[in-house]
Short mmCIF file of C-alpha atoms and ligand atoms in Angstrom, two decimals:
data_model
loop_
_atom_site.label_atom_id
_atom_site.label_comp_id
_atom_site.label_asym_id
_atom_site.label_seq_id
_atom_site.Cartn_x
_atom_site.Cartn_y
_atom_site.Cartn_z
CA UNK A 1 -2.70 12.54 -13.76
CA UNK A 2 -0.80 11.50 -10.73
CA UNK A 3 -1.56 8.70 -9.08
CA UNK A 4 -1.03 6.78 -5.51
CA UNK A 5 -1.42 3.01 -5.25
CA UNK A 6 -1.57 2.03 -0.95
CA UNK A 7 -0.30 -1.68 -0.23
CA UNK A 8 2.36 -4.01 -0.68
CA UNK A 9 1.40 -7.20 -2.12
CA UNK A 10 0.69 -9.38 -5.80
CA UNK A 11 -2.59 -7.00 -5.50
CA UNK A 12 -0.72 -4.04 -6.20
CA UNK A 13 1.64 -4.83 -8.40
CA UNK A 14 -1.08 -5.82 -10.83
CA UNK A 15 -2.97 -2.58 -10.23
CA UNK A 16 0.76 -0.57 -11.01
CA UNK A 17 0.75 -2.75 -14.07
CA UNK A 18 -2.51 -1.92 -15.39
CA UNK A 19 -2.51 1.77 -14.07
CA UNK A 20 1.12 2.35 -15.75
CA UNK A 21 -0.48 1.10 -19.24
CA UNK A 22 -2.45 3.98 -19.80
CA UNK A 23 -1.55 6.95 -21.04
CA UNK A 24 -3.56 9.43 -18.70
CA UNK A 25 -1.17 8.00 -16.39
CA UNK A 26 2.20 10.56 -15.64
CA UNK A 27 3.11 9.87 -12.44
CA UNK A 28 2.90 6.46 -10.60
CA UNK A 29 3.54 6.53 -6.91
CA UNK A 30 3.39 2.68 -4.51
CA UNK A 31 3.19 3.22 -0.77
CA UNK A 32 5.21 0.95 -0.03
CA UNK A 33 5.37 -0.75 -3.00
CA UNK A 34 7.83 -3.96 -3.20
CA UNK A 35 10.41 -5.27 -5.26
CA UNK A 36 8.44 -5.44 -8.47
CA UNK A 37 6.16 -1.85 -8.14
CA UNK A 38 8.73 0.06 -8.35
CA UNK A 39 9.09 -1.37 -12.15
CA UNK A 40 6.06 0.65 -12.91
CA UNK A 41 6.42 3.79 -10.80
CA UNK A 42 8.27 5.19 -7.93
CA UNK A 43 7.70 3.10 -4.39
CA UNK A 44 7.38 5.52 -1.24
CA UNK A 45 8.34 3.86 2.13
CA UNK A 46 4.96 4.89 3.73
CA UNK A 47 2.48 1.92 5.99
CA UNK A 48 -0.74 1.81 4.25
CA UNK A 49 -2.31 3.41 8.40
CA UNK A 50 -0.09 5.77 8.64
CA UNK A 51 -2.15 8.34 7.54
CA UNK A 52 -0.71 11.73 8.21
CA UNK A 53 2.66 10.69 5.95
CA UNK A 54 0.20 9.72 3.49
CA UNK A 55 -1.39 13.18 3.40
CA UNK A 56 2.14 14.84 3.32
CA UNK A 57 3.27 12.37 0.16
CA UNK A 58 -0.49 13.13 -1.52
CA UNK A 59 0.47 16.95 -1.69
CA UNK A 60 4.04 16.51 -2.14
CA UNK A 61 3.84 14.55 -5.45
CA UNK A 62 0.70 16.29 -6.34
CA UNK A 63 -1.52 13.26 -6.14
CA UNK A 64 -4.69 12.92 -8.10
CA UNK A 65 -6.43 9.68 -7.25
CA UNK A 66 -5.80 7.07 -4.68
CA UNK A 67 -6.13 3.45 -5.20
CA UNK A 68 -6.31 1.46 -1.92
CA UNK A 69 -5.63 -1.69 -2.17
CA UNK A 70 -5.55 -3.71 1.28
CA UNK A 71 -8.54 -3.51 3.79
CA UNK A 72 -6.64 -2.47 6.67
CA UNK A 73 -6.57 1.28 5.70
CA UNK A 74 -10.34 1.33 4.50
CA UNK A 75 -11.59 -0.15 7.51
CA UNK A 76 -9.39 2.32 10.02
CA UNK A 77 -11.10 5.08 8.19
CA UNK A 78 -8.22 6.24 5.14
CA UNK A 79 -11.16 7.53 2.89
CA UNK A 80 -12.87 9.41 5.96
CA UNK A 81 -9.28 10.71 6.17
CA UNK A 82 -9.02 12.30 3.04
CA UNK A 83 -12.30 13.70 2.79
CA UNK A 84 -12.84 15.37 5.45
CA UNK A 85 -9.78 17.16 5.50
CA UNK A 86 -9.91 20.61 3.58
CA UNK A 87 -6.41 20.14 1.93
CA UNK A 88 -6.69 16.70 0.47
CA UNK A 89 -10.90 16.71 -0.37
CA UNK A 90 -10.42 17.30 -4.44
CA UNK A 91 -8.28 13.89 -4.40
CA UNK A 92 -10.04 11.14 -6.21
CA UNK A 93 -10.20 8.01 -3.74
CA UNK A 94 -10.91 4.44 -4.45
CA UNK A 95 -12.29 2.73 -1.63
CA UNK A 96 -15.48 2.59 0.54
CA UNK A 97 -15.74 4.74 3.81
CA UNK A 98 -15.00 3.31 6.76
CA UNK A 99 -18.52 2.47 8.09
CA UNK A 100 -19.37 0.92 4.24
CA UNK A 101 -15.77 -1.01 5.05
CA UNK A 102 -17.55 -2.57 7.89
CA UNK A 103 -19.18 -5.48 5.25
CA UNK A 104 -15.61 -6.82 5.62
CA UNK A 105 -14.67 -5.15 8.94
CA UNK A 106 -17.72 -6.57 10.71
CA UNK A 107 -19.22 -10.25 9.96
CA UNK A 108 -22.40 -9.40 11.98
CA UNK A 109 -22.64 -6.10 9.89
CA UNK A 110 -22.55 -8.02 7.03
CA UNK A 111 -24.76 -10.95 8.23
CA UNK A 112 -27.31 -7.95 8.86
CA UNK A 113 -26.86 -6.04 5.73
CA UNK A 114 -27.57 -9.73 3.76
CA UNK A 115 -30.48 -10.15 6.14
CA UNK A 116 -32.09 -6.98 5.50
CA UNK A 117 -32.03 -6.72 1.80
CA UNK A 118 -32.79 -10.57 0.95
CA UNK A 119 -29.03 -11.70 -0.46
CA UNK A 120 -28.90 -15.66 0.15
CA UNK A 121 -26.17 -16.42 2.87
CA UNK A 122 -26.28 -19.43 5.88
CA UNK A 123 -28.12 -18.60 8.26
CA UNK A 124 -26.67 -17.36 11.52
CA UNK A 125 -27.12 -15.76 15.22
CA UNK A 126 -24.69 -14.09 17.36
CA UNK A 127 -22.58 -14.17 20.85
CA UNK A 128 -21.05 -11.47 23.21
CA UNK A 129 -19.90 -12.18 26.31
CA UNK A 130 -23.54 -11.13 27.99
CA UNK A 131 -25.50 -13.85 26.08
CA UNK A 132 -22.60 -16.77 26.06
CA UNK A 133 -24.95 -19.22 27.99
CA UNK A 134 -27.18 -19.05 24.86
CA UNK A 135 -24.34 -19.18 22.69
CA UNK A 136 -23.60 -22.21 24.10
CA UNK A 137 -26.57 -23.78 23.76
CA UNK A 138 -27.61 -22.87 20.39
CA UNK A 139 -23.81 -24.74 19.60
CA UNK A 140 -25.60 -27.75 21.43
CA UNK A 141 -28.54 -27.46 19.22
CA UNK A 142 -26.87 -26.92 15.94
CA UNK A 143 -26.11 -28.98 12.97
CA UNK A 144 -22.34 -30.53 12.37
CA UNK A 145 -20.15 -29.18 11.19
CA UNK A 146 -20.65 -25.51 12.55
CA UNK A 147 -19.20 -22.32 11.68
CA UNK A 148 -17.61 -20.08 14.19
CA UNK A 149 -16.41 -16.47 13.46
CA UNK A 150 -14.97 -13.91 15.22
CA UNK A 151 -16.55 -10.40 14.69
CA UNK A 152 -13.50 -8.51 13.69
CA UNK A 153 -10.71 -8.55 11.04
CA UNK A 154 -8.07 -11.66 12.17
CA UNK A 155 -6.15 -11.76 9.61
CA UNK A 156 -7.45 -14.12 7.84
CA UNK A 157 -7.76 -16.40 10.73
CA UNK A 158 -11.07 -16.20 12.49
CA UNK A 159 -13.24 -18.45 10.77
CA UNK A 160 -13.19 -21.85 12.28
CA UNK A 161 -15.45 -24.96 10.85
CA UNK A 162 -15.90 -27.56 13.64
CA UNK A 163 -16.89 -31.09 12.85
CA UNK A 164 -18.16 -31.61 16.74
CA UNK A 165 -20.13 -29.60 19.54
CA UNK A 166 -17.36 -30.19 21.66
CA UNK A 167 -14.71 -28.74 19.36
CA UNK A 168 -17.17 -25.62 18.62
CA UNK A 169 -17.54 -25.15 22.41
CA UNK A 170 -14.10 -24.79 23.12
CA UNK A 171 -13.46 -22.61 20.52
CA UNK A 172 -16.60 -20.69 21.29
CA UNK A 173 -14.86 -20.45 24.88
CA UNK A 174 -11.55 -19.39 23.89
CA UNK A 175 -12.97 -16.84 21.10
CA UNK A 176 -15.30 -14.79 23.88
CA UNK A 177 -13.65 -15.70 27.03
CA UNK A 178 -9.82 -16.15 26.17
CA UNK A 179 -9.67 -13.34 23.50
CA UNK A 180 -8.26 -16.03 21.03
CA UNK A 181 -8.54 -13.68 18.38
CA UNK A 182 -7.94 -9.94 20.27
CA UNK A 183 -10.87 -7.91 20.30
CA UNK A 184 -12.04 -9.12 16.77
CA UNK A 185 -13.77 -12.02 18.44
CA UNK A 186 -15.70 -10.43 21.35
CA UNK A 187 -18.53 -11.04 19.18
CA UNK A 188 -18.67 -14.13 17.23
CA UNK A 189 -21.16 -14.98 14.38
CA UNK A 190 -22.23 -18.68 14.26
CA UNK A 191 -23.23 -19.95 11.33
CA UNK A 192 -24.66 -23.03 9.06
CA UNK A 193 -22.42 -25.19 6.90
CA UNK A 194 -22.75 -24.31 3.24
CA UNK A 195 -21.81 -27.07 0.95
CA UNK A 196 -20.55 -26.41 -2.44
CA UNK A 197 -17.94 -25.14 -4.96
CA UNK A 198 -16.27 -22.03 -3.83
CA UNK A 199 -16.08 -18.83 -6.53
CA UNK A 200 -15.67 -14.96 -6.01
CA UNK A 201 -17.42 -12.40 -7.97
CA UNK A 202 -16.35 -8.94 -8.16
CA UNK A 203 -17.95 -5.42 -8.43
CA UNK A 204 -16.97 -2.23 -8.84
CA UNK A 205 -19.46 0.51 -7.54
CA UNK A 206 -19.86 4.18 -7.34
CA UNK A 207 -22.58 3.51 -4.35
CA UNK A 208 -25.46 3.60 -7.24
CA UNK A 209 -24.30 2.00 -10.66
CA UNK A 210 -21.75 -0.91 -10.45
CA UNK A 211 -19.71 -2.79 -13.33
CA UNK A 212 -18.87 -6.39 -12.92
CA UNK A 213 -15.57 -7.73 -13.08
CA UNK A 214 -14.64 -11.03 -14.55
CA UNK A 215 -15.41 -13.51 -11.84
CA UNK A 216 -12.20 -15.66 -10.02
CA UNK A 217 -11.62 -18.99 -8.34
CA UNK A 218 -9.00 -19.09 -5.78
CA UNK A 219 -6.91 -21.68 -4.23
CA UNK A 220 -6.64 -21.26 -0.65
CA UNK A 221 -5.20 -24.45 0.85
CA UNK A 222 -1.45 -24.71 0.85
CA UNK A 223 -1.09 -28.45 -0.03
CA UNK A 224 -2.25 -30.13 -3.35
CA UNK A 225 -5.86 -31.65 -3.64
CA UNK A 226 -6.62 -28.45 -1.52
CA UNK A 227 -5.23 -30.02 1.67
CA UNK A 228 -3.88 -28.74 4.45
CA UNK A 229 -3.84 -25.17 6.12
CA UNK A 230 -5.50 -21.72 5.05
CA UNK A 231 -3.31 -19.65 3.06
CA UNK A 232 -4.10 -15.98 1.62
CA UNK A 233 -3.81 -17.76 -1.71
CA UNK A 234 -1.82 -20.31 -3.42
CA UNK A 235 -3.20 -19.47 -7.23
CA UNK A 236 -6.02 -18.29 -9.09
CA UNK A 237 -8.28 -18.71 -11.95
CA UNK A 238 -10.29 -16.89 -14.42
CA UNK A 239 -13.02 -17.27 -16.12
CA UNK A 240 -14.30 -20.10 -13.73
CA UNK A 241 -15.23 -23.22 -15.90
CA UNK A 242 -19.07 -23.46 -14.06
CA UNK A 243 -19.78 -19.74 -14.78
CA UNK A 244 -22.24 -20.42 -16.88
CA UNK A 245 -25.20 -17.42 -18.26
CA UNK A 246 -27.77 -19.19 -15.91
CA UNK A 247 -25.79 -18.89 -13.51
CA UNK A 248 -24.02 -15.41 -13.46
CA UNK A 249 -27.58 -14.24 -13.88
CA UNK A 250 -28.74 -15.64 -10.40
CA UNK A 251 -25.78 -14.09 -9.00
CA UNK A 252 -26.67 -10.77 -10.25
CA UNK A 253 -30.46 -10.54 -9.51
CA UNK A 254 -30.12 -12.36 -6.54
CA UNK A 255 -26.94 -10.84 -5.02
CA UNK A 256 -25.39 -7.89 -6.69
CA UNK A 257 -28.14 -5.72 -7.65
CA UNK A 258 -29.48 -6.30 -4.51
CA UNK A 259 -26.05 -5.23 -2.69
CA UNK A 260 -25.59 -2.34 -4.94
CA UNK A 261 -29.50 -1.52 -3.91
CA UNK A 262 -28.43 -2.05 -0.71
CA UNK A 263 -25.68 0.29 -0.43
CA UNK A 264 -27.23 3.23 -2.56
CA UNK A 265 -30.63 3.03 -0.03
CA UNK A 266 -27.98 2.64 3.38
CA UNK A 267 -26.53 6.33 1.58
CA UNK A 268 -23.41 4.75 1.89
CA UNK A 269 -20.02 6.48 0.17
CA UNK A 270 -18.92 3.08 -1.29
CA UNK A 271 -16.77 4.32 -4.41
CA UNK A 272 -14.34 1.11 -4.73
CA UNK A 273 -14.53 -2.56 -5.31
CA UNK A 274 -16.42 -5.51 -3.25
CA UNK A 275 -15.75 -8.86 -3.74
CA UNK A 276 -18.23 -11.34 -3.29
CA UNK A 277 -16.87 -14.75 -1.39
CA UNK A 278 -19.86 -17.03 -3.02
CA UNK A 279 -20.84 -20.85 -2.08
CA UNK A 280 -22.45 -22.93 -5.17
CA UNK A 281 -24.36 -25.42 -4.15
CA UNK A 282 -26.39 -27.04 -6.92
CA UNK A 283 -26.62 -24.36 -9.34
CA UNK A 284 -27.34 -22.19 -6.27
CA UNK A 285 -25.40 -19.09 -5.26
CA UNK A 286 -24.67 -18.18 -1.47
CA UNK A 287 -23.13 -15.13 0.17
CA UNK A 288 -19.95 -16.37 2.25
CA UNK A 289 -18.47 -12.65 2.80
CA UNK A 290 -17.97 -9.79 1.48
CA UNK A 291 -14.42 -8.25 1.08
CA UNK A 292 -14.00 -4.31 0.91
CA UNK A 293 -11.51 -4.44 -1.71
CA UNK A 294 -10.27 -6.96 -4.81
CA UNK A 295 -8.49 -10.03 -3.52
CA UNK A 296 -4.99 -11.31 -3.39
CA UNK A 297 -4.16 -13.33 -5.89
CA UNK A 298 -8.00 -12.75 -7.41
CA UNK A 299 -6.51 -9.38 -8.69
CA UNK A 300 -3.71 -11.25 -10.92
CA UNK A 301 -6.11 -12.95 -12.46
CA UNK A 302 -8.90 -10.82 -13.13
CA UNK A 303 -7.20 -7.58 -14.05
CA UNK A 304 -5.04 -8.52 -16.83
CA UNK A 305 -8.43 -9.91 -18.23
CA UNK A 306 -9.77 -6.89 -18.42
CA UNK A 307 -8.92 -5.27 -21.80
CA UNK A 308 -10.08 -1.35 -21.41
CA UNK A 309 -7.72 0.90 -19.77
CA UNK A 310 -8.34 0.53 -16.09
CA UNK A 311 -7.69 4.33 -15.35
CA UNK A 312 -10.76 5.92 -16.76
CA UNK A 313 -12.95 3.59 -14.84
CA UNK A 314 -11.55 3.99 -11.29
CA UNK A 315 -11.95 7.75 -12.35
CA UNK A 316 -15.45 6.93 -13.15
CA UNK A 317 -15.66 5.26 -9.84
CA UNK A 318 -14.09 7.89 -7.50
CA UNK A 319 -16.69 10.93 -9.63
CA UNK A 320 -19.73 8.89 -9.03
CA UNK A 321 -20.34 8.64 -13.31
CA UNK A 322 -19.69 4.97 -13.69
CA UNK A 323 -23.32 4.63 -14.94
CA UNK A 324 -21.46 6.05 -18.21
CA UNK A 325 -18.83 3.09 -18.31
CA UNK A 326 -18.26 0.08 -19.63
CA UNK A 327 -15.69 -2.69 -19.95
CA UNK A 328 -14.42 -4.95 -22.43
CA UNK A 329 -12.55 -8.41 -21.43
CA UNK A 330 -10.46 -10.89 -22.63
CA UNK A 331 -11.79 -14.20 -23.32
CA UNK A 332 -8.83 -16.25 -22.93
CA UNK A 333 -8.09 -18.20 -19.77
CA UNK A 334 -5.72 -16.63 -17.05
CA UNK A 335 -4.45 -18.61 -14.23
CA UNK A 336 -2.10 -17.58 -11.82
CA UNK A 337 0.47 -20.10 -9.50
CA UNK A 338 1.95 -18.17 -6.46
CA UNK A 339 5.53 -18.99 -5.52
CA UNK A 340 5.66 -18.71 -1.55
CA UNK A 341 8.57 -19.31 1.20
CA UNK A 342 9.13 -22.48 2.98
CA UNK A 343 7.59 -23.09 5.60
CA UNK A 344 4.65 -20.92 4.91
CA UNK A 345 1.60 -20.41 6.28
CA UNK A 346 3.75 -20.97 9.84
CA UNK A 347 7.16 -19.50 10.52
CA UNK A 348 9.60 -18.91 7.06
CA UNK A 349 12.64 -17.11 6.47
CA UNK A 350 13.26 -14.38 4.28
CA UNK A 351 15.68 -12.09 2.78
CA UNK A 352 16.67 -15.32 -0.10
CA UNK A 353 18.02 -13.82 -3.29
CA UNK A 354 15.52 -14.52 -6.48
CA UNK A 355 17.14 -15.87 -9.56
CA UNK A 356 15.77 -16.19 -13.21
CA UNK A 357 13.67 -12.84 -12.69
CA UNK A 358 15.66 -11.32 -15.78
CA UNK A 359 15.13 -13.86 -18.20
CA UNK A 360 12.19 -13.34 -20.37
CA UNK A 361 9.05 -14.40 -19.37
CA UNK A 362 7.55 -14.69 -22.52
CA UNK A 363 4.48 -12.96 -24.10
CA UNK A 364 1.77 -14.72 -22.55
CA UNK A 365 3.23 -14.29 -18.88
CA UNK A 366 3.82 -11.76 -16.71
CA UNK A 367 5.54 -12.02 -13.06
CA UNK A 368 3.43 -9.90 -10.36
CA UNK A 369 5.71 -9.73 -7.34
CA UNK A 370 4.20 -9.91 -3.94
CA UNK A 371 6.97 -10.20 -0.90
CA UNK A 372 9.94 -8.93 -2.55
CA UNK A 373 12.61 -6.53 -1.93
CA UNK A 374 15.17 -5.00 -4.15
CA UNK A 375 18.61 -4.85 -2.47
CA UNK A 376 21.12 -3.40 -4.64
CA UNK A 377 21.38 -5.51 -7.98
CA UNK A 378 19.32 -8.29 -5.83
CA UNK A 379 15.82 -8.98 -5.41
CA UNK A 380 15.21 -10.68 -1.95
CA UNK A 381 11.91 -12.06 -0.74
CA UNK A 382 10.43 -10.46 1.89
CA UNK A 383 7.25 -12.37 3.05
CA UNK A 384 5.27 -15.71 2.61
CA UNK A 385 3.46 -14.93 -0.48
CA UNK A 386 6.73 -13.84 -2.76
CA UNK A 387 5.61 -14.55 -6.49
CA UNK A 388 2.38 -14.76 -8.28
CA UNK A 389 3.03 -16.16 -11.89
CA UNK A 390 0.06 -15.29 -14.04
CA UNK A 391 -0.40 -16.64 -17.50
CA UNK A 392 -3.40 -16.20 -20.35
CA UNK A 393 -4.21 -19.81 -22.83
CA UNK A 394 -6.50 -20.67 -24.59
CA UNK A 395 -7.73 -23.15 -21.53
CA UNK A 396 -6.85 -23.88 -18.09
CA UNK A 397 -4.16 -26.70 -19.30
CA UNK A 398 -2.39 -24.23 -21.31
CA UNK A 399 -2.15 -20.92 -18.79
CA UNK A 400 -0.97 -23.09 -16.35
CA UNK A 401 1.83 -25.09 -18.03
CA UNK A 402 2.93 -21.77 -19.04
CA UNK A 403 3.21 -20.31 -15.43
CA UNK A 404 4.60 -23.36 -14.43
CA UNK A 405 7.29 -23.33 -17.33
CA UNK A 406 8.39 -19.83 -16.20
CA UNK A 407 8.36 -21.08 -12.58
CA UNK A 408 10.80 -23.77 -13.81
CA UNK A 409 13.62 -20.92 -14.04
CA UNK A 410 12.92 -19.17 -11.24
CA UNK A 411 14.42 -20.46 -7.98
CA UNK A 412 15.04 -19.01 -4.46
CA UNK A 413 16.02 -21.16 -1.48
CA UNK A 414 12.79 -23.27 0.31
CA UNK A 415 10.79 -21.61 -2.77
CA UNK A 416 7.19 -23.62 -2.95
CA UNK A 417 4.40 -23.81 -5.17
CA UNK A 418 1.02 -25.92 -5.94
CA UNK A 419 1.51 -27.94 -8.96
CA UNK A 420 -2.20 -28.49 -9.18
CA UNK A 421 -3.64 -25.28 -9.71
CA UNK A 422 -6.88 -25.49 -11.96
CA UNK A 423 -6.87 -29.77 -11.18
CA UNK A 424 -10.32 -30.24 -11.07
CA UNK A 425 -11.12 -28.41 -14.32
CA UNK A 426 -8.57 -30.55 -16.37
P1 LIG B 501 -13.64 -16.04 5.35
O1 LIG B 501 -12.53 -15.73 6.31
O2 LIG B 501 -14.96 -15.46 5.69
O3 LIG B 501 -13.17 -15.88 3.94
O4 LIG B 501 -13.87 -17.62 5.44
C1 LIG B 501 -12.80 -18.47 5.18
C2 LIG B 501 -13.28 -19.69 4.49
O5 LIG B 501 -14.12 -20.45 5.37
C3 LIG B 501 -14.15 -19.46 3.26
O6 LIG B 501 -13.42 -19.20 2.13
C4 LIG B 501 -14.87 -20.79 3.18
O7 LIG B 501 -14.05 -21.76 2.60
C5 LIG B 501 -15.08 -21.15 4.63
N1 LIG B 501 -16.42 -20.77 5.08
C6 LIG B 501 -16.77 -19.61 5.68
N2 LIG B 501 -18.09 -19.64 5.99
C7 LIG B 501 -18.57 -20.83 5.59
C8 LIG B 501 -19.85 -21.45 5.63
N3 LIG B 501 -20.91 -20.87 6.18
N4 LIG B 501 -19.96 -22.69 5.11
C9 LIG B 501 -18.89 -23.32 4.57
N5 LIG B 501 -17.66 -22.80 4.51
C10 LIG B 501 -17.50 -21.56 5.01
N1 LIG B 502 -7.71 -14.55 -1.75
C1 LIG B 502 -8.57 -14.20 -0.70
C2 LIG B 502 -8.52 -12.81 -0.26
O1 LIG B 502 -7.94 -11.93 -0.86
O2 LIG B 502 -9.12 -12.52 0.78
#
């Protein structure tokens, strides 16, 4: 079978891994791809939204099944695309429809799909421009610290906590008067303060049956001791030392069957992956957001855990027959330390030539490339997030000297990296 993978990052490099492991795999195809995709298939320079080139590349190469990976495409409608279109409707697609993506696309969609089928998330009300008198009032009224968030997808960016009213006002003001965040935040979603350890679960649903994955802990912050600014992920872990059988249980009575429930009764074509941002506060699990896709660097954790051959289940996914399926995992620890430019989050430079990336990274490593581009003989990085080093031990300690051994012989100028990944668990 032929197969398309959509996006650029660690994400999909992990999926070409996988994917390129099995043998009812011929043809591999990464649009675009990067520097380390193109190990396991053939890259095609084709944006994840630019859908009509997509459609011409899907019948050119004979294209089976589509994997999407980022949430841009889902939520601008790529799975509508393809099946509604009389040429491309026998392709296999993995990924929700666009008005399923809206549980990422939309925070008050999601805040109202949690609401009306009982899943535990901070309680919340929301602000357009027409009621931002009451908006600012119910600030004035609410606990410290507060949680603003704009509507819309902001890369990343529109969720602000604010320790004061005043802070929350003016952010409040700049989100619904000022655009601050485009048109993502002409709605904004306040919300309670949920206290607790941060963990993500993920599912992978047909839109009636659903397998879970093996859960992840990320590491967001760009500084040690999880200081400093929001990143799209410094690391990764998995499993997550507080998983415990009580535990995973709550999460799936109280929160995944019900979202599964959820989506089957909305008649929602949801054939893809959610991911489940959870808050743990004393043994107690809470909704944070829901992602319409796996996460980045989630994904180089939790796939190489999983031990079946991926293929057959995103098959399983795409038919609707995942009820049939089931998955077997590794039980050793996998942590993964992403190598990023200097200077990132804020401005970096790119276009620095990797070394060390042909000596042998051993057999308890692998090296998922995320902003890299092969030029010639030389692989150059190409974004902020440019390496994600994943390693399996028998415990935290071990995967994560052994990602940071490899990351010992790996160098590009202003290269960066946590040291501390997993700290708290060691
Ligand atoms: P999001 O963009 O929705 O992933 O939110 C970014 C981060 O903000 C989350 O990973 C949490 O660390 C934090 N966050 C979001 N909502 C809340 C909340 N209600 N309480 C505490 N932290 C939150
Ligand atoms: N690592 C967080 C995300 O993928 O959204």
């Amino acid at each position: 079978m032929n197969i398309l993978i959509i996006g650029s990052g660690g994400r999909e490099h992990t999926f070409a891994w996988k994917i390129s492991q099995s043998p009812l795999c011929e043809h591999l195809y990464i649009a675009p791809g990067n520097g380390g995709t193109s190990a396991c298939g053939t890259n095609l320079p084709i944006s994840g939204t630019d859908f009509d080139s997509l459609k011409k590349a899907v019948l050119d190469k004979k294209i089976d099944l589509i994997v999407v990976g980022p949430e841009d495409p889902l939520v601008k409608g790529i799975v509508n695309y393809f099946q509604s279109d009389s040429a491309t409707q026998h392709v296999l697609i993995v990924g929700p429809a666009q008005e399923a993506a809206q549980l990422e696309g939309s925070k008050s969609f999601a805040k109202a799909f949690m609401k009306k089928y009982g899943i535990p998330t901070a309680s919340y009300a929301e602000f357009t421009v027409s009621n931002f008198e009451e908006g600012l009032e119910y600030i004035k009224a609410h606990s410290l610290p507060i949680v603003l968030k704009a509507d819309g997808l902001a890369a990343g960016k529109g969720v602000l906590i604010c320790n004061s009213h005043d802070e929350a006002l003016r952010e409040f003001e700049l989100m619904i008067r000022q655009s601050k965040f485009g048109t993502a935040g002409n709605k904004v979603v306040i919300e309670s303060f949920l206290e607790g350890i941060e963990a993500s679960v993920f599912v992978l649903t047909d839109g009636k049956s659903y397998l879970l994955l093996p859960e992840a802990k990320d590491y967001k912050r760009i500084g040690e001791g999880d200081q400093g600014l929001n990143t799209g992920g410094m690391g990764a872990l998995s499993p997550v030392p507080f998983f415990d059988d009580a535990l995973r249980s709550k999460i799936i009575s109280r929160i995944v069957e019900p979202t599964v429930a959820g989506l089957k009764s909305e008649n929602y074509n949801y054939k893809g992956f959610v991911f489940i941002g959870l808050m743990i506060n004393q043994g107690e699990p809470f909704v944070i957001e829901y992602n319409c896709r796996m996460g980045d660097p989630e994904t180089e954790v939790v796939i190489p855990r999983i031990k079946s051959d991926l293929l057959p289940i995103l098959i399983a996914t795409a038919k609707a027959e995942l009820h049939a399926v089931s998955l077997d995992t590794h039980t050793q620890t996998a942590a993964t330390v992403v190598a990023v430019s200097g200077g990132y989050p804020g401005e970096y430079a790119t276009g620095k030539v990797i070394k060390g990336l042909d000596l042998p990274s051993g057999e308890h490593s692998v090296v998922f490339h995320a902003g890299t581009k092969q030029d010639g003989d030389e692989m150059l990085t190409s974004g902020g997030r440019v390496l994600a080093i994943t390693s399996f031990g028998n415990d935290i300690e071990e995967a994560t000297e052994r990602s940071y051994h490899l990351l010992g012989k790996l160098h590009y100028e202003g290269m960066f990296f946590r040291k501390d990944i997993g700290y708290e668990f060691k």
